[in-house]
């Protein structure tokens, strides 16, 4: 275990109102970290705050604070809000039950939460120790000054304000949200010399005010890497979903100079999933954001560069080099490329939807909006796993959740375990044979027109929230003229290129394409963007790893 600065005076504090749980957490922490850190435990938020104040007066350092969510008088989030003022540099963990994970996700923005752990945490070797070790490593790497937070001032029903919040949340950038009507928001606007007519306003930790920033400017200002450190790599991975992250982890860990390029945020569609329950090795399920963040940290630890908010617009073959072109005119080259661009949710073509996107209408899970759905009626269009996962997540706080499904049942496109959960949820209903005809509202969504497929009968319902999951379209138009795609735009590779046993017409090597290799030698595809892929997280990660193996084979023979 790495040594901590001043180990005898550095503290890990845990607080839980259940004495048995409190002792068990402290016992497990002492067993693994006791030689280098002092473990302090408390059985209430108030006593824990007293302990922190005493430690502060003595000049002790506090590295990690673990707080139970459900504590009487002062819950874990309320405690952590006050603990930040005393030890702003301490890493923060919330201990929570499965039923409270929505509160834990909200706490990411409220108290800059670093992690949440589901109880029970057995075995600690798998669930507790790796998390605390990562947080201790992060704490040791900081200068322990107060944590500066990005501030976002926006309008509740502003599409761009919603996009900015989603961008920051998915990239794990701590921020605090201020509705433009709040007094504090007006003070921030005045300080920035703005009258509120142009929103959102983003104030970065160094005090820079950004008015209606684009993603690239926002990423650069909040500390995300946007520019490659070199001009040439062994491997460029385009896309940061499960396939791209898998490729980055395996590429970097096996010694390839690897850079991953992502246009928005790592995780792709999977990163927006509220709960993935059928991914190998996570019997209690895992959120897409948790899985993504672990994979991103893993790739970075092995040395992969991760670039955010970089839109790729083209691919060129320049002799042995494969050059990826960016929208700003710059480029990066490599010996090989893995295309892991994934897919995006298709836009629903119904009157009124386009103008209300981001103002009550959302494509994908939009987890940052979930807390605002508390006590409201929510509608979801779609019948596949992503729609089912969103329904179960939103049902925790919504008054009701209604799934609108064109087909006769969910079983044709949704995993059995999700169908069962939906059937058992008292506030989730399914309307089969139903399509969305139109959306209505001025500044935000107010009503929906629904149509019964069989009878043609229409119905007007009140609705403020609509989430759409209606299939996926590949993000591959920028490959036109370079990489072969099927009729739907998915990338063809390996056997799909050689159905008769002969390589493509422009193939100039004396071997057929490898299994995940496109018609351009040295350019591979992995994950959902591949024609006839399985469209599952596990298969995408596997293809990312397999593509790296084939990259090695290609490089050895080049």
mmCIF file of C-alpha atoms in Angstrom, residues 134 137-138 223-225 229 237 240 244-254 256-260 266 291-308:
data_model
loop_
_atom_site.group_PDB
_atom_site.id
_atom_site.type_symbol
_atom_site.label_atom_id
_atom_site.label_comp_id
_atom_site.label_asym_id
_atom_site.label_seq_id
_atom_site.Cartn_x
_atom_site.Cartn_y
_atom_site.Cartn_z
ATOM 1 C CA UNK A 134 -8.699 4.949 -5.533
ATOM 2 C CA UNK A 137 -4.761 7.969 -4.382
ATOM 3 C CA UNK A 138 -6.788 10.900 -5.717
ATOM 4 C CA UNK A 223 -10.151 20.819 -17.204
ATOM 5 C CA UNK A 224 -11.078 18.061 -19.645
ATOM 6 C CA UNK A 225 -8.401 17.090 -22.150
ATOM 7 C CA UNK A 229 -0.224 15.492 -26.764
ATOM 8 C CA UNK A 237 -9.871 4.791 -30.825
ATOM 9 C CA UNK A 240 -15.804 6.320 -25.850
ATOM 10 C CA UNK A 244 -14.021 2.185 -27.170
ATOM 11 C CA UNK A 245 -13.159 2.113 -23.483
ATOM 12 C CA UNK A 246 -12.469 -1.619 -23.704
ATOM 13 C CA UNK A 247 -10.147 -1.015 -26.644
ATOM 14 C CA UNK A 248 -8.380 1.826 -24.821
ATOM 15 C CA UNK A 249 -7.833 -0.284 -21.693
ATOM 16 C CA UNK A 250 -6.438 -3.247 -23.589
ATOM 17 C CA UNK A 251 -4.479 -1.154 -26.067
ATOM 18 C CA UNK A 252 -2.742 0.953 -23.432
ATOM 19 C CA UNK A 253 -2.198 -1.956 -21.043
ATOM 20 C CA UNK A 254 -0.454 -3.893 -23.805
ATOM 21 C CA UNK A 256 0.320 0.644 -27.512
ATOM 22 C CA UNK A 257 0.482 4.441 -27.543
ATOM 23 C CA UNK A 258 -3.281 4.938 -27.425
ATOM 24 C CA UNK A 259 -5.557 7.954 -27.699
ATOM 25 C CA UNK A 260 -9.344 7.770 -27.382
ATOM 26 C CA UNK A 266 -17.371 8.604 -22.338
ATOM 27 C CA UNK A 291 -19.189 1.403 -15.018
ATOM 28 C CA UNK A 292 -18.042 4.132 -17.377
ATOM 29 C CA UNK A 293 -16.098 6.044 -14.744
ATOM 30 C CA UNK A 294 -14.285 2.905 -13.604
ATOM 31 C CA UNK A 295 -13.354 2.041 -17.190
ATOM 32 C CA UNK A 296 -12.216 5.591 -17.923
ATOM 33 C CA UNK A 297 -9.989 5.654 -14.833
ATOM 34 C CA UNK A 298 -8.647 2.238 -15.744
ATOM 35 C CA UNK A 299 -7.735 3.339 -19.270
ATOM 36 C CA UNK A 300 -6.084 6.518 -17.979
ATOM 37 C CA UNK A 301 -4.128 4.567 -15.380
ATOM 38 C CA UNK A 302 -2.614 2.420 -18.126
ATOM 39 C CA UNK A 303 -1.588 5.565 -20.004
ATOM 40 C CA UNK A 304 -4.324 6.047 -22.589
ATOM 41 C CA UNK A 305 -5.105 9.651 -23.486
ATOM 42 C CA UNK A 306 -8.815 10.504 -23.454
ATOM 43 C CA UNK A 307 -9.957 13.506 -25.465
ATOM 44 C CA UNK A 308 -13.444 14.932 -24.950
#
